[in-house]
JSON list of C-alpha atoms in Angstrom, two decimals:
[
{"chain": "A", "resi": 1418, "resn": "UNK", "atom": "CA", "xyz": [0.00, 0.00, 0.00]},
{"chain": "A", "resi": 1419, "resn": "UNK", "atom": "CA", "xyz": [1.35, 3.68, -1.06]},
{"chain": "A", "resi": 1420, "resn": "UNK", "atom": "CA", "xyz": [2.07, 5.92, 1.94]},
{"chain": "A", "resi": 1421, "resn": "UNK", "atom": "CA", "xyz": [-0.70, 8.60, 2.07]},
{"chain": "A", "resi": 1422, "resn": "UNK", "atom": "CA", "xyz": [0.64, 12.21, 0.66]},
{"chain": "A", "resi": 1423, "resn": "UNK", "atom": "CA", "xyz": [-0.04, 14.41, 3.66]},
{"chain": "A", "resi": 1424, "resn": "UNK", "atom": "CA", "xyz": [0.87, 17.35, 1.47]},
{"chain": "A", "resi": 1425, "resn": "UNK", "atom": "CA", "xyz": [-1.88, 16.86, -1.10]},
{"chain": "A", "resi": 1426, "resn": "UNK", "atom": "CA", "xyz": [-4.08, 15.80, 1.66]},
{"chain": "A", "resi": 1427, "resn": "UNK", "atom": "CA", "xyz": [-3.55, 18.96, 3.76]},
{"chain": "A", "resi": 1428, "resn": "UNK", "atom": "CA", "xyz": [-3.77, 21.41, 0.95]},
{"chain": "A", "resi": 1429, "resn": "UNK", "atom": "CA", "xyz": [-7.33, 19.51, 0.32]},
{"chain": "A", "resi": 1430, "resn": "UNK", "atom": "CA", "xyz": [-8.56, 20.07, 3.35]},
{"chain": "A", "resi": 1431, "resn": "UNK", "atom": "CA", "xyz": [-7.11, 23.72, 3.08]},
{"chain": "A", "resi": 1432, "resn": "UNK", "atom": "CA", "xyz": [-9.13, 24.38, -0.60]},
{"chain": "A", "resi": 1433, "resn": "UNK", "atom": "CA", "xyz": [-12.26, 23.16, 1.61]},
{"chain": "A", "resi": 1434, "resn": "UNK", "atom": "CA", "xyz": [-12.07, 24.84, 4.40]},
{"chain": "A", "resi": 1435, "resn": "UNK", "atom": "CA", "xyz": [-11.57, 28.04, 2.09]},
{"chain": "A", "resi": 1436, "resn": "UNK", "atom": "CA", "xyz": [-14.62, 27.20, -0.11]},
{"chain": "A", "resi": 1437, "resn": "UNK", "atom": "CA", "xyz": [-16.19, 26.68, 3.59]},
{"chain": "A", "resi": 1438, "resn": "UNK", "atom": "CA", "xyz": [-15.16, 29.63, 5.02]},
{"chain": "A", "resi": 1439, "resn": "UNK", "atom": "CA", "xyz": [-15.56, 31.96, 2.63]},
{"chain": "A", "resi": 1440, "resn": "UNK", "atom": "CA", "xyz": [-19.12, 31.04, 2.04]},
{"chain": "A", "resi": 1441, "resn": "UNK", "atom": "CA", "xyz": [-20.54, 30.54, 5.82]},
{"chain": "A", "resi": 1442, "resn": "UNK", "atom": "CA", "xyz": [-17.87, 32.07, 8.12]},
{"chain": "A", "resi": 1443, "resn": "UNK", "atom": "CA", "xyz": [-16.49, 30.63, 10.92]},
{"chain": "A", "resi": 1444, "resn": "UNK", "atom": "CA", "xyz": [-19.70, 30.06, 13.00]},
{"chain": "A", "resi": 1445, "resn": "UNK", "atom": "CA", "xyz": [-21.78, 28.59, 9.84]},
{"chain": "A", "resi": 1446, "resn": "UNK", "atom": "CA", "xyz": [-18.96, 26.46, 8.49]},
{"chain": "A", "resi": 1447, "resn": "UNK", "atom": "CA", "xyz": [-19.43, 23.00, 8.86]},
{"chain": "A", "resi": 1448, "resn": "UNK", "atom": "CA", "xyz": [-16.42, 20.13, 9.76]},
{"chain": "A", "resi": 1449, "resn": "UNK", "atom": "CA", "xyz": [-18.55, 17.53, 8.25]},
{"chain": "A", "resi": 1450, "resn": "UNK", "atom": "CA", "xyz": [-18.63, 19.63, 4.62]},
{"chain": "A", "resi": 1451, "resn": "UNK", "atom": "CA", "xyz": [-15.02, 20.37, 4.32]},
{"chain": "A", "resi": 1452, "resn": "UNK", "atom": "CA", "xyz": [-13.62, 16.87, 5.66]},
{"chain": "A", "resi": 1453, "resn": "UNK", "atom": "CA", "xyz": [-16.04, 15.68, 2.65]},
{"chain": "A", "resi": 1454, "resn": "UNK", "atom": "CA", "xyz": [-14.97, 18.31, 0.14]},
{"chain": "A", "resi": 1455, "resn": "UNK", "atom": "CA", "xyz": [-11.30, 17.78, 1.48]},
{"chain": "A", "resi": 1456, "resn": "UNK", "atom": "CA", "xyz": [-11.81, 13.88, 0.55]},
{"chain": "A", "resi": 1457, "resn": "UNK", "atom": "CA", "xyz": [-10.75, 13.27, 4.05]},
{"chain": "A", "resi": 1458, "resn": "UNK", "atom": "CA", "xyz": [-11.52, 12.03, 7.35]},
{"chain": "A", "resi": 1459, "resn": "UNK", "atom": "CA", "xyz": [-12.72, 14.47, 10.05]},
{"chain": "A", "resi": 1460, "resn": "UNK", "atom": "CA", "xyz": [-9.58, 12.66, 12.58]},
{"chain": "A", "resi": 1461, "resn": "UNK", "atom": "CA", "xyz": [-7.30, 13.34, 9.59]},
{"chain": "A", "resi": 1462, "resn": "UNK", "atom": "CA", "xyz": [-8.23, 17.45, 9.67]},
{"chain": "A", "resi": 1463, "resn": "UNK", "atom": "CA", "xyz": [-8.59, 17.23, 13.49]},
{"chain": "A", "resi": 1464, "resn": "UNK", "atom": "CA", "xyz": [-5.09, 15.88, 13.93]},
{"chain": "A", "resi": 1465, "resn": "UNK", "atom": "CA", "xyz": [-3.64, 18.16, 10.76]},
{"chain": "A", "resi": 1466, "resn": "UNK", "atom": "CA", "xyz": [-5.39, 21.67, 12.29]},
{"chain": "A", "resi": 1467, "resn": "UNK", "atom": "CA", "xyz": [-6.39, 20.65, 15.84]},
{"chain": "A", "resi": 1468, "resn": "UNK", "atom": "CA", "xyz": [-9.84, 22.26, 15.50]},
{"chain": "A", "resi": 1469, "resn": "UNK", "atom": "CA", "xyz": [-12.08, 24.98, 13.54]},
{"chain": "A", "resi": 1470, "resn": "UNK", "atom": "CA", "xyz": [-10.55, 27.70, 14.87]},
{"chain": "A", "resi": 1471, "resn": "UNK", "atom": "CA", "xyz": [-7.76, 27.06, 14.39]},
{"chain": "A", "resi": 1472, "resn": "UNK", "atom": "CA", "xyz": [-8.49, 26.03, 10.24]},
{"chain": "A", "resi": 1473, "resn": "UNK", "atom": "CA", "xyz": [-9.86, 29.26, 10.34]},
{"chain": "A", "resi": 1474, "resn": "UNK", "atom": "CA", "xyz": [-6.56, 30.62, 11.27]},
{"chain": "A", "resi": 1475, "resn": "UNK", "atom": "CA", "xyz": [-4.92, 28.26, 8.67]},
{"chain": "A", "resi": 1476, "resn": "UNK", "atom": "CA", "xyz": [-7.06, 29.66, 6.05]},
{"chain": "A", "resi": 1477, "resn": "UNK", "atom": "CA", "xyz": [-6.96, 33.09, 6.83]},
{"chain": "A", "resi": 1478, "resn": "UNK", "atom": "CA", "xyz": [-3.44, 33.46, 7.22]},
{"chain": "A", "resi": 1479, "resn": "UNK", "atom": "CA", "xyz": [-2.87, 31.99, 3.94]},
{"chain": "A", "resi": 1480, "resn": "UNK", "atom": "CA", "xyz": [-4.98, 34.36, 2.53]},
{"chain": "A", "resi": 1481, "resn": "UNK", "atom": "CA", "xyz": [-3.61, 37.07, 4.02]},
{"chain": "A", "resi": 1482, "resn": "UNK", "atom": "CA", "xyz": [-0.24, 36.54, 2.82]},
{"chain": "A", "resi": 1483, "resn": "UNK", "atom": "CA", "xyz": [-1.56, 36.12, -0.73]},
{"chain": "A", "resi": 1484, "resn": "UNK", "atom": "CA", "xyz": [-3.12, 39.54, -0.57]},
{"chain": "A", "resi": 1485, "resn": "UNK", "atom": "CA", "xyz": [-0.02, 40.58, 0.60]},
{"chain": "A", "resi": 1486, "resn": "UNK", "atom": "CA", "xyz": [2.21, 39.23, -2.08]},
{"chain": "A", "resi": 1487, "resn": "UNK", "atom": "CA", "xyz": [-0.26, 39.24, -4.91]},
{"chain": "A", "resi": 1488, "resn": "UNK", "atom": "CA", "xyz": [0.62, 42.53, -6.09]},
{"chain": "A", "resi": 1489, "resn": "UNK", "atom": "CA", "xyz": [3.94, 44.09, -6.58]},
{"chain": "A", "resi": 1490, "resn": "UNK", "atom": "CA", "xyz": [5.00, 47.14, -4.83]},
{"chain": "A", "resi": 1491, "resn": "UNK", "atom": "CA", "xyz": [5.65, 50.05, -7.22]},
{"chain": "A", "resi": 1492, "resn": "UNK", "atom": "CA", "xyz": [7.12, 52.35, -5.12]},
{"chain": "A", "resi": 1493, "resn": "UNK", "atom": "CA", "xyz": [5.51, 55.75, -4.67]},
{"chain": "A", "resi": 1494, "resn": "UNK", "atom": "CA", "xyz": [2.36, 54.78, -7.40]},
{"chain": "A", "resi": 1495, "resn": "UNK", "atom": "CA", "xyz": [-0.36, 54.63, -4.77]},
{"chain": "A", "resi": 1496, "resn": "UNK", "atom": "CA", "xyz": [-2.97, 54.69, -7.79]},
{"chain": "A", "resi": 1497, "resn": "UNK", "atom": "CA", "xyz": [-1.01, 52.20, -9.72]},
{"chain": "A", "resi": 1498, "resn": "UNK", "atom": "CA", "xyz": [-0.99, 50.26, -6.65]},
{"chain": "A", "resi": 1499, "resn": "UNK", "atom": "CA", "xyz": [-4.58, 50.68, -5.98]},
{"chain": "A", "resi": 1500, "resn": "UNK", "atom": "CA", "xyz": [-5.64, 49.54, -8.99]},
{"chain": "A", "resi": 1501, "resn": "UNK", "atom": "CA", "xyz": [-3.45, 46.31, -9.27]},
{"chain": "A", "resi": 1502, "resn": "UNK", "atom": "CA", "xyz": [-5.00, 45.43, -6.16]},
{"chain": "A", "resi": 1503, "resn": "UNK", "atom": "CA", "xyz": [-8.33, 45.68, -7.49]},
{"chain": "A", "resi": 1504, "resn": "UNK", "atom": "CA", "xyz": [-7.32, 43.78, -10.07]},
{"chain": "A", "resi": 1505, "resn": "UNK", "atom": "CA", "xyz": [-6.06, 40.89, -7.92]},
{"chain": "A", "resi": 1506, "resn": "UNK", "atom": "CA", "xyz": [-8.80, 40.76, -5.65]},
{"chain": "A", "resi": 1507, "resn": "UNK", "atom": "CA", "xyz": [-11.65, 41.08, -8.05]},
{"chain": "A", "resi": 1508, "resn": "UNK", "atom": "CA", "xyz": [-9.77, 37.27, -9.50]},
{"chain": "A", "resi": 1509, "resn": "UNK", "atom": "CA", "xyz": [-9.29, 36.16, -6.21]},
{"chain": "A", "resi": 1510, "resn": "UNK", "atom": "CA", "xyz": [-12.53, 36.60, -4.34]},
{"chain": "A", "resi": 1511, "resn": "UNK", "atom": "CA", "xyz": [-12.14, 34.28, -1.87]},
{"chain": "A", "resi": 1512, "resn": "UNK", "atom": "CA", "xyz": [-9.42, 36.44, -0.25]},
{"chain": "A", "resi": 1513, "resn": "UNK", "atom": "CA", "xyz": [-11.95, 39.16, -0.41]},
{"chain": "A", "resi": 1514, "resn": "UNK", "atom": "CA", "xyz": [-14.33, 37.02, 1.76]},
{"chain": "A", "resi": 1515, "resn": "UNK", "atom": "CA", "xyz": [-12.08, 35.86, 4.12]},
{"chain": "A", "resi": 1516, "resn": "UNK", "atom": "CA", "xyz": [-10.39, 39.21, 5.22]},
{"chain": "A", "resi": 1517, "resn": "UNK", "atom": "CA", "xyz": [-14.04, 40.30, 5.77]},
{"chain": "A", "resi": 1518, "resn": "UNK", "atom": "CA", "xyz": [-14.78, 37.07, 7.85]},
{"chain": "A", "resi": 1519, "resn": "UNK", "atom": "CA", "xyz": [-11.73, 37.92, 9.55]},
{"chain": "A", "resi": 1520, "resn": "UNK", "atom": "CA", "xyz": [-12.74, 41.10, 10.54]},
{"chain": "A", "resi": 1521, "resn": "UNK", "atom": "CA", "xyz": [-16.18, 40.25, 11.45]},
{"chain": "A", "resi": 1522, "resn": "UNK", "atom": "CA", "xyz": [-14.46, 37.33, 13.85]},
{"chain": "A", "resi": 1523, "resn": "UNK", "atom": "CA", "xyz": [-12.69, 40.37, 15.44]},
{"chain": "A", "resi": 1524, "resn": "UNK", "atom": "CA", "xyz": [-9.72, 39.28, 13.96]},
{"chain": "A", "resi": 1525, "resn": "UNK", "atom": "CA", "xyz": [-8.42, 43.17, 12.99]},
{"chain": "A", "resi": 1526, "resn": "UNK", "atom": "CA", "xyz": [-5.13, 42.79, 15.52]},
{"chain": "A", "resi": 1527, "resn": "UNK", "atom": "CA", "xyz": [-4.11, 39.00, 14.01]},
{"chain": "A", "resi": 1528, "resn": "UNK", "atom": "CA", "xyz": [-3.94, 40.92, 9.98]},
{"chain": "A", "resi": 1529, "resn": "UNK", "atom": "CA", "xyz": [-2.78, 43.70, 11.28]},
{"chain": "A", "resi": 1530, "resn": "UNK", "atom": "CA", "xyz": [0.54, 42.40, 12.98]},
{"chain": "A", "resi": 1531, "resn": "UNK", "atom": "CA", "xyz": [0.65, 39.86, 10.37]},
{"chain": "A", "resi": 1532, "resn": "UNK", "atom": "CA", "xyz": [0.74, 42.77, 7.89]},
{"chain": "A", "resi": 1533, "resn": "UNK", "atom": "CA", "xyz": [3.45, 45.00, 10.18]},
{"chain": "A", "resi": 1534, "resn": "UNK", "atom": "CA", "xyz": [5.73, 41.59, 10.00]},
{"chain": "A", "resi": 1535, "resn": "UNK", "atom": "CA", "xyz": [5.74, 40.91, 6.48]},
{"chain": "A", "resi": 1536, "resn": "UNK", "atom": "CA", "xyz": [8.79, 41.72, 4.47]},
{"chain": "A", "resi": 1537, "resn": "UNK", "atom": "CA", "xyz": [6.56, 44.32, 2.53]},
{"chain": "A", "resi": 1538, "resn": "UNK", "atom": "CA", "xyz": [5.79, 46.29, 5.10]},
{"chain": "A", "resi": 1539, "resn": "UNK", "atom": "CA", "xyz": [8.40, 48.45, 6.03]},
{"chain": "A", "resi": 1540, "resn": "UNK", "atom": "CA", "xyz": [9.45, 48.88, 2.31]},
{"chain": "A", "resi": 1541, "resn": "UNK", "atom": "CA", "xyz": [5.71, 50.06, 1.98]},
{"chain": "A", "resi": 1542, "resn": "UNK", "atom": "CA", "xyz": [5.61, 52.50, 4.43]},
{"chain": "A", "resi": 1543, "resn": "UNK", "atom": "CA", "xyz": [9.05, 53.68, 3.43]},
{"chain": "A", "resi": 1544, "resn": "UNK", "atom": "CA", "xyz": [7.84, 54.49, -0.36]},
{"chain": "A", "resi": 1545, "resn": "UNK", "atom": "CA", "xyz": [5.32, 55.90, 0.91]},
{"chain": "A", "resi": 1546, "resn": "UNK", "atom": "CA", "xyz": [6.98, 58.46, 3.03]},
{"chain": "A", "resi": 1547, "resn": "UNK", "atom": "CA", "xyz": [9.71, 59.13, 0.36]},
{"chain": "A", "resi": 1548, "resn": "UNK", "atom": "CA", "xyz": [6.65, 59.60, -2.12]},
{"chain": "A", "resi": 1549, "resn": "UNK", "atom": "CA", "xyz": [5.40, 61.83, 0.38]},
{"chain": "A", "resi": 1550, "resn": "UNK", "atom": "CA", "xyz": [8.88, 63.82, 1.37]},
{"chain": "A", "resi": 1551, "resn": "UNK", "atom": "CA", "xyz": [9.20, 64.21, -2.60]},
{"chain": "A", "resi": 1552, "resn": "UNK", "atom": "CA", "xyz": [5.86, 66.13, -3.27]},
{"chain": "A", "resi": 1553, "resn": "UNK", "atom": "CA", "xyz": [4.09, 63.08, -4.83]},
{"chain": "A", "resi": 1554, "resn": "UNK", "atom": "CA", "xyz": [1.30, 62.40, -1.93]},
{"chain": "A", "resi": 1555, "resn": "UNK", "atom": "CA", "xyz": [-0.13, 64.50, 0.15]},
{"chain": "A", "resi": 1556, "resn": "UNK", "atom": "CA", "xyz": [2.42, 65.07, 3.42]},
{"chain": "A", "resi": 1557, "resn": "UNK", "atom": "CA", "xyz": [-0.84, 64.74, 5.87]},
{"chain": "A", "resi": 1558, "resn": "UNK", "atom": "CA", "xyz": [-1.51, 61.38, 5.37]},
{"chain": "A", "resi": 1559, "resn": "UNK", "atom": "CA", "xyz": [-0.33, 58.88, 7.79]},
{"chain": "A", "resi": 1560, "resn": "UNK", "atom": "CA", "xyz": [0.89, 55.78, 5.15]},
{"chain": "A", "resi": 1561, "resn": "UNK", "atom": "CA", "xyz": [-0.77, 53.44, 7.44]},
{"chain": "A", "resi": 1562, "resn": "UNK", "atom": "CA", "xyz": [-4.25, 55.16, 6.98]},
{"chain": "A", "resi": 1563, "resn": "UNK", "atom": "CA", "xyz": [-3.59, 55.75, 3.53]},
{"chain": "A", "resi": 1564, "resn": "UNK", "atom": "CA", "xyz": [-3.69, 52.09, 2.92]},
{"chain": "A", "resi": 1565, "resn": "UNK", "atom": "CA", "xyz": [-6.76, 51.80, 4.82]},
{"chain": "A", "resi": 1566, "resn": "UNK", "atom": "CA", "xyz": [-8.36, 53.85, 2.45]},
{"chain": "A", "resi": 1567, "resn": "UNK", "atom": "CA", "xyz": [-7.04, 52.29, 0.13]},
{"chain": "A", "resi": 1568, "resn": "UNK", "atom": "CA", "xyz": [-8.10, 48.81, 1.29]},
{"chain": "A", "resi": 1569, "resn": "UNK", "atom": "CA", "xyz": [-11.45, 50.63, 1.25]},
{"chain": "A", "resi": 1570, "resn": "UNK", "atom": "CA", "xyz": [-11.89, 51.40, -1.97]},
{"chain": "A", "resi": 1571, "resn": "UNK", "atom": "CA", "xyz": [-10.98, 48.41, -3.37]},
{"chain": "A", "resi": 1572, "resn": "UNK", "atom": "CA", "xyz": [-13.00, 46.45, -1.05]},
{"chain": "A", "resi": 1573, "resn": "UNK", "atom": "CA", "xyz": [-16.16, 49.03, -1.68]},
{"chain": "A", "resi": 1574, "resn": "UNK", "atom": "CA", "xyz": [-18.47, 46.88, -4.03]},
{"chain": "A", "resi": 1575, "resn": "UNK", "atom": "CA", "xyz": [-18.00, 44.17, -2.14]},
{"chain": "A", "resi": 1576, "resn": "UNK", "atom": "CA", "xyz": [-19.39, 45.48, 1.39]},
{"chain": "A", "resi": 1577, "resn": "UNK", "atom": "CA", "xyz": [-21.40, 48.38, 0.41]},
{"chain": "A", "resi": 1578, "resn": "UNK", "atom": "CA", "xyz": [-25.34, 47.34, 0.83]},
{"chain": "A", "resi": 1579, "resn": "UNK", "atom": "CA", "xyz": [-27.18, 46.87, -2.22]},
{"chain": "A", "resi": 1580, "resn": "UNK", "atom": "CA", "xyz": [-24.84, 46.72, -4.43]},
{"chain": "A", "resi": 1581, "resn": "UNK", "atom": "CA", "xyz": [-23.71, 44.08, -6.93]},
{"chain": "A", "resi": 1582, "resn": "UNK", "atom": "CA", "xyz": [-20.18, 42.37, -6.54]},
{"chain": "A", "resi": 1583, "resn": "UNK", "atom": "CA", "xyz": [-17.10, 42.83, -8.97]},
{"chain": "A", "resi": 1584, "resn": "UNK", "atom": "CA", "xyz": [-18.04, 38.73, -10.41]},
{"chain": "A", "resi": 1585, "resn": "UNK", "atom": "CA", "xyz": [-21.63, 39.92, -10.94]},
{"chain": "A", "resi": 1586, "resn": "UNK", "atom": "CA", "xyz": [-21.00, 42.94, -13.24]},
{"chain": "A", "resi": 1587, "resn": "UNK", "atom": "CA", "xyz": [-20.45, 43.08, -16.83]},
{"chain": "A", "resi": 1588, "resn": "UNK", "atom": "CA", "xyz": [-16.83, 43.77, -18.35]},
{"chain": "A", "resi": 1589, "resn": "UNK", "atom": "CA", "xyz": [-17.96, 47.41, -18.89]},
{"chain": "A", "resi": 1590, "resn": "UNK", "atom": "CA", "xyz": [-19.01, 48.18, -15.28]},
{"chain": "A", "resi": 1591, "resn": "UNK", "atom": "CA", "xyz": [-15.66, 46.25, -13.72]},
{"chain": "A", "resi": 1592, "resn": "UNK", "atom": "CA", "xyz": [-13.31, 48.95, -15.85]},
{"chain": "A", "resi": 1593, "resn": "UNK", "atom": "CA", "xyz": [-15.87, 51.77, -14.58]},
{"chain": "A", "resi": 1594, "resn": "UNK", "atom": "CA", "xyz": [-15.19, 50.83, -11.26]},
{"chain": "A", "resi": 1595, "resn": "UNK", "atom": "CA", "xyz": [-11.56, 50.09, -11.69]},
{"chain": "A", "resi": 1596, "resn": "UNK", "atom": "CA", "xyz": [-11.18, 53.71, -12.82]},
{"chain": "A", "resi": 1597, "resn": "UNK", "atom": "CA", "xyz": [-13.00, 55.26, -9.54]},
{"chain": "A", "resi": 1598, "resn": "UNK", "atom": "CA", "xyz": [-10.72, 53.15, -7.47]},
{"chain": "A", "resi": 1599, "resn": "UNK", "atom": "CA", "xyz": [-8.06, 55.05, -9.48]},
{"chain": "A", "resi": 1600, "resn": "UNK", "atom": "CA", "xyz": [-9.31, 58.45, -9.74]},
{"chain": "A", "resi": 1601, "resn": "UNK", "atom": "CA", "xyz": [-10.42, 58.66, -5.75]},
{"chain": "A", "resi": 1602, "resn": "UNK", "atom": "CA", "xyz": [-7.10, 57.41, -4.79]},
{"chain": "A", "resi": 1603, "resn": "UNK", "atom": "CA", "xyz": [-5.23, 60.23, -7.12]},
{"chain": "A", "resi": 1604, "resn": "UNK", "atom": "CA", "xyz": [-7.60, 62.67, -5.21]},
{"chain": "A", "resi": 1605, "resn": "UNK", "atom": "CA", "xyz": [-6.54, 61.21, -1.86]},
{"chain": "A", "resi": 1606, "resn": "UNK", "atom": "CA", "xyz": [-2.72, 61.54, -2.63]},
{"chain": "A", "resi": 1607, "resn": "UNK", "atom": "CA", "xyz": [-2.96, 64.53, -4.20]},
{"chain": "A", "resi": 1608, "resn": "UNK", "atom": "CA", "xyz": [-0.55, 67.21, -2.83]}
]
């Protein structure tokens, strides 16, 4: 008998839980659904993740560091910026979801010093200020609230009330809204 690949059968229960997850949260996700979707046994994800929460935590962490990495910095281009991220989360919605699970699971402070300990950060903030000190961006602006906003913006159609998502709209309305997330963030930098 072939030894089991506990890679392929971790990263199975991983895509589950993140199909899981992102549709139903923590509370409404079900064990049951992604050790079945995961083509595994609940005792197999038990003794891989130890329990929900802490699959949660697997998933979201994952995803966090892909929204991280999924754009390239370019320096002192906050619109250029902006928009790549848009880009990159409107084909990766499942990120999308899960930072908002996080949130609403209070888990703000876990991103957050996730984010201040990736290698990106400090280069971030640091092209940011020089963009600043060089008459680029508007001197006023902390960088860390500046990418707020800008996490804002390109996070808008997907939590503002009545409004359809970035899969749901046509090719026409995505580059519509793709240009708002650019013009509003050249009118937040702007000197």
């Amino acid at each position: 008998m072939a030894p089991t690949d506990v890679t392929a059968t971790k990263q199975r229960i991983l895509d589950a839980a993140l199909e899981e997850f992102g549709t139903y949260g923590l509370a409404g996700a079900r064990i049951d659904r992604i050790a079945k979707n995961g083509n595994a046994s609940k005792e197999r994800l038990y003794a891989y993740f130890g329990d929900k929460v802490a699959l949660f935590h697997a998933v979201l962490d994952a995803d966090f560091v892909e929204a991280m990495e999924c754009v390239e910095w370019v320096g002192g281009d906050i619109p250029q910026h902006a928009v790549e991220l848009f880009d990159a989360m409107t084909r990766k919605p499942h990120i999308q979801r899960m930072m908002i699970w996080g949130q609403l699971q209070g888990e703000g402070p876990r991103m957050r010093k996730q984010a201040e300990e990736h290698s990106s950060w400090l280069p971030r903030m640091a092209a940011i200020r020089k963009a600043q000190d060089d008459g680029g961006i508007a001197a006023h602006w902390n960088p860390e609230d500046l990418i707020t906003l800008i996490f804002g913006l390109v996070f808008a159609w997907v939590v503002a009330p009545g409004i359809v998502d970035n899969q749901s709209v046509d090719a026409q309305e995505l580059a519509r809204r793709r240009e708002v997330v650019r013009e509003a963030t050249i009118r937040i930098c702007k000197p």
